[in-house]
Structures are given as C-alpha cells and as structure tokens.
XYZ file of C-alpha atoms in Angstrom:
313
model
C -27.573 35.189 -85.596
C -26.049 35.530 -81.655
C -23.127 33.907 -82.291
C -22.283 33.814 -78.867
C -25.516 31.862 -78.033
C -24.939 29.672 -80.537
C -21.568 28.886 -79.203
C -23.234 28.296 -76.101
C -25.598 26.032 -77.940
C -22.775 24.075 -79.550
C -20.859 23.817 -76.084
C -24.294 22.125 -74.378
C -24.449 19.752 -77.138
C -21.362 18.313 -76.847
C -21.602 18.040 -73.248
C -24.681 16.253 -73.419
C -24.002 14.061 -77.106
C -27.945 14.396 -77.704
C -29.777 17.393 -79.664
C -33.146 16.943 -77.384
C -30.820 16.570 -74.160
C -28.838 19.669 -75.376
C -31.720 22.090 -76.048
C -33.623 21.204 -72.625
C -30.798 22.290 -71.222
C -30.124 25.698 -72.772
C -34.195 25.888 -72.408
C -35.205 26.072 -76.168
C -36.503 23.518 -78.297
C -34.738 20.787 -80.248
C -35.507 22.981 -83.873
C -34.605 26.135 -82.227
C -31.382 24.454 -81.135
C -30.669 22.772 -84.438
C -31.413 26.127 -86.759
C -28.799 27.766 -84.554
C -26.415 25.015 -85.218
C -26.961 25.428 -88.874
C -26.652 29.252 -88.762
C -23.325 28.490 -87.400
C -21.984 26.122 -90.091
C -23.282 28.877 -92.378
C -21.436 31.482 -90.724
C -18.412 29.648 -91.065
C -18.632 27.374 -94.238
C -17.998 24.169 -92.974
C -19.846 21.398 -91.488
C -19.447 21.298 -87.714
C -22.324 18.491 -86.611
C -22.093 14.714 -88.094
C -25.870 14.340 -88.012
C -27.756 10.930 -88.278
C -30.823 9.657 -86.362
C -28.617 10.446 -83.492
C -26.245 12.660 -83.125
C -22.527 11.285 -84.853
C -19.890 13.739 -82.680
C -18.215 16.601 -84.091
C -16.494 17.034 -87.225
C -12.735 17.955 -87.092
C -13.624 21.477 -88.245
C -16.176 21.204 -85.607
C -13.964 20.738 -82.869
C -11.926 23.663 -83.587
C -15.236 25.864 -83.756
C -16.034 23.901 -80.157
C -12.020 25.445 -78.872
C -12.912 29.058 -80.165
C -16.356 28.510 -78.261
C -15.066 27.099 -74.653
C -12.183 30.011 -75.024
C -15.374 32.846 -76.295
C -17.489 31.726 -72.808
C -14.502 31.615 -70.551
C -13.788 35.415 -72.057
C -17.311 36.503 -71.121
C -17.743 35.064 -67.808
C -14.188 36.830 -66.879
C -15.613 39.784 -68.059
C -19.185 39.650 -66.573
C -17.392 39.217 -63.008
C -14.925 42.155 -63.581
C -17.267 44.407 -64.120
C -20.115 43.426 -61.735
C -17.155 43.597 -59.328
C -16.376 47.336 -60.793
C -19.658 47.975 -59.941
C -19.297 47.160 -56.214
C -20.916 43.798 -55.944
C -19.142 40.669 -57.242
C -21.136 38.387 -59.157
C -20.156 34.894 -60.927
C -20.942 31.023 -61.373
C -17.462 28.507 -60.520
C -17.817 25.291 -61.871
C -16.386 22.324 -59.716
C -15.919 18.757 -59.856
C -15.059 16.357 -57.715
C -14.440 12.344 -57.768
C -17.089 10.824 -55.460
C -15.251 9.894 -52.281
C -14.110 13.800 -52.124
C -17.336 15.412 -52.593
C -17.822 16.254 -49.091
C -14.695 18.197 -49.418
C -15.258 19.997 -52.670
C -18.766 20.956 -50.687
C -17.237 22.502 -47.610
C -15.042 23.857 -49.549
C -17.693 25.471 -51.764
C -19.655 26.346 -48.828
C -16.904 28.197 -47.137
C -16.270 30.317 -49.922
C -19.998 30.792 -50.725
C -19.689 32.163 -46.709
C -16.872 34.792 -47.726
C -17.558 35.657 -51.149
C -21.689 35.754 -51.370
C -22.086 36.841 -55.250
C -20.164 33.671 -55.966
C -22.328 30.857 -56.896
C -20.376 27.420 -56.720
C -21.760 24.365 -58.768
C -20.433 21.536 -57.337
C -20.308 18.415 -59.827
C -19.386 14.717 -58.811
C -16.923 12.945 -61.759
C -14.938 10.590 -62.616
C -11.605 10.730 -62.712
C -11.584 11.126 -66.734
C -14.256 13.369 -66.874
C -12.383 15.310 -64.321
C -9.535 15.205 -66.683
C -11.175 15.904 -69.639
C -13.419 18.878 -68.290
C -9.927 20.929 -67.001
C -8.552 20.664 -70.759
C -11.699 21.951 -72.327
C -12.113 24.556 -69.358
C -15.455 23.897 -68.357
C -14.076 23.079 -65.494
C -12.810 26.225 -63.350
C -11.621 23.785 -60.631
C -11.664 20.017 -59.470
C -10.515 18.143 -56.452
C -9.025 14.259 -57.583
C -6.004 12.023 -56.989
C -2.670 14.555 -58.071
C -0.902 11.288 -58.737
C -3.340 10.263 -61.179
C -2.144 13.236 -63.571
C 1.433 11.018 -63.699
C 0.594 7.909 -64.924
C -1.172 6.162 -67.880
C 0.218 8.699 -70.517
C -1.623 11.529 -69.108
C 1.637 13.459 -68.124
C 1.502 14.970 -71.854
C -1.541 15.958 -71.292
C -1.491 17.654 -67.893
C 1.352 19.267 -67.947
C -0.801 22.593 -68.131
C -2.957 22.427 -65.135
C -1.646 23.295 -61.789
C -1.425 20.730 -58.800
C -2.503 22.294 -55.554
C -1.856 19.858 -52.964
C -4.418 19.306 -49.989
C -4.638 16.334 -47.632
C -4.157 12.325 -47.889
C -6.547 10.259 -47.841
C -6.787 7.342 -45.449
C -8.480 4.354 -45.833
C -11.221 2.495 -43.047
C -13.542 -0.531 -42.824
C -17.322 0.140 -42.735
C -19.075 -2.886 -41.056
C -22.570 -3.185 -39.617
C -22.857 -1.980 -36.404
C -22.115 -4.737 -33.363
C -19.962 -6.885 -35.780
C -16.737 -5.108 -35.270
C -15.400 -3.357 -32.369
C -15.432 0.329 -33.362
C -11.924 2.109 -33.815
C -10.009 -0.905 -33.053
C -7.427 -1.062 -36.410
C -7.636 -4.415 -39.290
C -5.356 -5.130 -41.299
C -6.048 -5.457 -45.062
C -5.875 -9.078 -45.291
C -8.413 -9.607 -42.606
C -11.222 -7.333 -44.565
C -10.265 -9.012 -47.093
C -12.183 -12.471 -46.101
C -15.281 -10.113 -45.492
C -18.268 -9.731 -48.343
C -17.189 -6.237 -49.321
C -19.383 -3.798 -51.648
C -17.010 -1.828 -53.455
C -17.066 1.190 -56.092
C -16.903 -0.759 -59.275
C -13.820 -1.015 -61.339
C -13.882 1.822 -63.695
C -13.420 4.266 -60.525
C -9.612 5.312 -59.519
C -10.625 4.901 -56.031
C -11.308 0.929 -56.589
C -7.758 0.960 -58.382
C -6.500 1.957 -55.056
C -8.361 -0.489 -53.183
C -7.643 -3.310 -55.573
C -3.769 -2.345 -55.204
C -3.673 -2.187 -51.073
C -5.436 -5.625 -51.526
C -2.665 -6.671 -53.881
C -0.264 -5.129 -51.926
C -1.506 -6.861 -48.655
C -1.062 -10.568 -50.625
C -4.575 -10.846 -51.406
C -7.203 -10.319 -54.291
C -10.461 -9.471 -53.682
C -14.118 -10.324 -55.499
C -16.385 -7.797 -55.130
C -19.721 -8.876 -53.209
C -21.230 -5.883 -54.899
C -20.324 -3.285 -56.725
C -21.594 0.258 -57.343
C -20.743 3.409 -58.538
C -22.543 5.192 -55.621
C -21.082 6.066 -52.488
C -24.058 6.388 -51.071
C -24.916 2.637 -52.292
C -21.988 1.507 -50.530
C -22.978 2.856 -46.888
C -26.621 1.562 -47.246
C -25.100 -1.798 -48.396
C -23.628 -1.422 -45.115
C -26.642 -0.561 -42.836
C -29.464 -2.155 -44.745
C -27.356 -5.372 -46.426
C -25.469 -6.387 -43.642
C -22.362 -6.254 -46.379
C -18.736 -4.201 -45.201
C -17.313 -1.868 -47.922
C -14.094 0.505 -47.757
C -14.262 4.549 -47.569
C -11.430 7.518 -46.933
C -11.756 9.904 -44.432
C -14.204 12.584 -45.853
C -16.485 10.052 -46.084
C -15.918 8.516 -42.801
C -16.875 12.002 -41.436
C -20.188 12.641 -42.817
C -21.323 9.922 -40.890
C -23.269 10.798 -38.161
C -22.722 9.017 -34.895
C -26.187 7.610 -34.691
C -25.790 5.724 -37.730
C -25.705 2.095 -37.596
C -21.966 1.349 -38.569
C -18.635 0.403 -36.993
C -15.371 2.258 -38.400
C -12.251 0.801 -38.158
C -8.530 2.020 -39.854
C -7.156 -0.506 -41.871
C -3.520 -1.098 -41.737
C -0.925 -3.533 -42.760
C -0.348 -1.772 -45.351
C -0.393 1.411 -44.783
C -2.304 3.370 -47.104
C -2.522 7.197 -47.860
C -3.376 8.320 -51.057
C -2.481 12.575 -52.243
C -5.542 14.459 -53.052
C -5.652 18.103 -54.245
C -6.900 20.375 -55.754
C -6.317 20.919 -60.281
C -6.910 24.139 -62.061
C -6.778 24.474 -65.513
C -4.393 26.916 -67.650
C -4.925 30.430 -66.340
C -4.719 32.500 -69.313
C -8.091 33.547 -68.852
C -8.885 33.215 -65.227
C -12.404 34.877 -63.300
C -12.289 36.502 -60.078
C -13.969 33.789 -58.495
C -10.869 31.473 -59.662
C -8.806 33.563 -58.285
C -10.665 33.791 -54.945
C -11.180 29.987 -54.919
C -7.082 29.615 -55.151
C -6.664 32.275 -52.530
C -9.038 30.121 -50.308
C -7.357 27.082 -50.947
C -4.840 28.022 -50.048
C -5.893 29.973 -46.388
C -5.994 28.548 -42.942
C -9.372 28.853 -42.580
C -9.357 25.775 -44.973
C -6.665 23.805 -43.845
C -8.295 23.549 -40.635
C -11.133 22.044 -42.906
C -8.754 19.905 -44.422
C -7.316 18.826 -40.827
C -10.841 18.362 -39.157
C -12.797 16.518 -41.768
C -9.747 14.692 -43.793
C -7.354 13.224 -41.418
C -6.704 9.929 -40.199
C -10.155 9.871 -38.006
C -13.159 11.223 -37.066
C-alpha cells in the first residue's frame, strides 16, 4: 500500500462526500478507490469510512486519520517546491478561493503572480463564505480573499484566531439598471433602489447579509425579485430581464463599456465593506505561499487594488 496516495484518496473523498465523485477525481475507479480506503483502515486498525448505500461521513477515528493526511500533503507539496526550486526552476500548485463578488480580484491577483513567478500554477476557486472558512482550517486552502470582518462574528472568533488577516481594499456598493433607465454615474440613495425589482444573491451568501443590512439600515426591507447564487445571473437579469440588482466594485469593473447597463453609487448610507486577504497557520508554508504574501503585499498590487477596487470605474 502507498499510503500517501491513499491519504490523497481519503482527502478527495471527503471533499467530494461521494465514493464515485471521489475516484473520478483522483482518476481511478470507484473499487480501486474503495480497496485503498480499506487498506488504510487495515493499516491502522480502526474504521475510518461510515459506509451505507451512500457514503455516511467519517468516523471520529477517521477524522483524525483525515488531520494526519491534510498535514502529510501540505508536507509534500512544501517539499516538492523546495527542491524543484533547488534545482533552479520553481515549480508548485496554490490553491485559492474566493467569495463570488471578489473573484475578479483573486484572478488578477493570480494572474499577476502567474506573470512573476511562471512555475507557479494558481487554481483559483469561487466559495462561500463557510467553505472559505472551513477550507483555511483544514489547509486545503493555501489562500482566500473574503470579508475580514466576517472572521469576528457568529462565534467564529474561536475558530479563526489562527489564520492571518491581510487587509486589501473596501468594497463599495452600486446600482446595476438596464441601460437608458437611469442616468449613468449620477449617485441613489438606498431607499430609492429599494422600490426597484432587484435580483439579488440569495440569502445564504454574506454579500446579501450586507445588502439586506444597508437596506435595513436605510429604513427599508427589501423582497427579492429574484434571487441567485450567480453573479453572472445577476448581470444578465440585468441586460436580458430588464430587472436592477446590486454589485461592489470588482464587479462593476469587469464590465465592459459596451455592455447594456447603467452604474450608479448608492449612498445614503454609506456603505464600504473590508475585504482581504486570509492565510491559514503557517507552520508548514510552500514557496509559492510565501511568494503570494510577498505579492500581496507589493505595489505592483495595490495599484491593482486601487484601479479595479475603488469607489468607480
């Protein structure tokens, strides 16, 4: 048995919570995948998969095998890039997450340091929130770009106080309408999109919470005229459903000006929201962590931040 391959097997099942799901991606079959998983148990001499007709979690045993396994990969991929970058040529994968409305961020960002560091591969992931969360105490998640003030509240302060806030820009806040409806760049005020059939990310997303809040905040409440969990969704709700919806900044900027929207700030109140960047513990931390925090923190990417984040286009 390879036991680190069938760490890596165990790790891809619980990421996926399905045995067929898990072995297409580690590229074996489902029997393959499960023999490994036994070989493992036996190994160890303890059960570490509840099985049923689907699969039941891990047991608690389990779980600790599934710590010893995240910690076993993190080891190797540190040590794969140290020595392919003893050998002259840097090589490595960084895992990255984002929640939705930053993704255009986290993918400048990732394409900037793909620019300086070429053996670096970036995989750049769009979460939630919790998933965020979850993936930087688990550490498969090298880094992730969310809402820092997030980390403070609903009991999660416990939990966080491990990973390292690296603050970045604030997000601002503007109403998307269909083009000829609203005079571009001209500000509104919170309580007059509120009379407006919005489409809006649906309530399990943080960035809703926010909107809900500046709605709240502004003396109104709000019923969604659609909801989504798609950012994309929400622009074409926009330009094909003749519907207004609510986006930050980085958003606001991918637009291109030929697209058939008007952009307006919203005001009254005013509303800017931290974003940053979270890595996890750095006991064992890859080169290409390290170079990600070093770029982070650079002016070439502040300008980024300045250009593509700010309070317009």
């Amino acid at each position: 048995m390879n036991l680190l391959t069938s760490m890596r097997y165990l790790v891809a099942l619980n990421e996926h919570r399905h045995f067929a799901r898990a072995a297409q991606a580690c590229h074996i079959t489902q029997p393959a995948l499960s023999n490994a998983l036994r070989a493992l148990e036996e190994e160890f001499g303890v059960v570490i998969v509840r099985r049923g007709r689907v699969f039941g979690g891990l047991t608690p045993e389990g779980e600790q095998v599934l710590a010893t396994a995240l910690s076993m990969l993190k080891a190797e991929e540190a040590l794969r890039q140290d020595l392919s970058a003893g050998a002259g040529g840097l090589r490595g994968k960084l895992r990255m997450a984002a929640v939705p409305t930053a993704m255009p961020m986290l993918t400048r960002f990732a394409a900037l340091l793909r620019e300086q560091h070429p053996g670096i591969t970036p995989m750049v992931l769009s979460m939630s929130s919790l998933e965020i969360e979850s993936g930087l105490e688990d550490l498969t998640l090298d880094l992730a770009l969310g809402y820092s003030d997030r980390m403070r509240i609903n009991g999660r302060a416990a939990r966080s106080t491990r990973v390292t806030v690296w603050p970045q820009y604030q997000e601002h806040y503007f109403l998307l309408s269909p083009a000829g409806q609203k005079k571009a760049s001209k500000a509104v005020t919170w309580a007059q999109a509120a009379s407006l059939p919005l489409c809006l990310l649906t309530p399990d997303m943080h960035n809703r919470l926010i909107v809900d809040e500046s709605f709240k905040a502004a003396g109104c409440e709000v019923v969604a005229a659609m909801e989504t969990n798609s950012v994309l969704s929400l622009m074409l709700a926009v330009t094909e459903g003749g519907l207004h919806s609510i986006l930050p900044g980085a958003l606001v900027a991918t637009l291109p000006d030929s697209a058939r929207l008007s952009v307006q700030p919203l005001r009254t109140p005013q509303v800017q929201t931290a974003i940053a960047f979270l890595t996890p513990p750095q006991e064992i931390s890859t080169r290409a962590q390290q170079l990600a925090i070093e770029l982070m923190q650079s002016a070439a990417w502040r300008d980024q931040c300045t250009r593509f984040a700010g309070a317009m286009r």
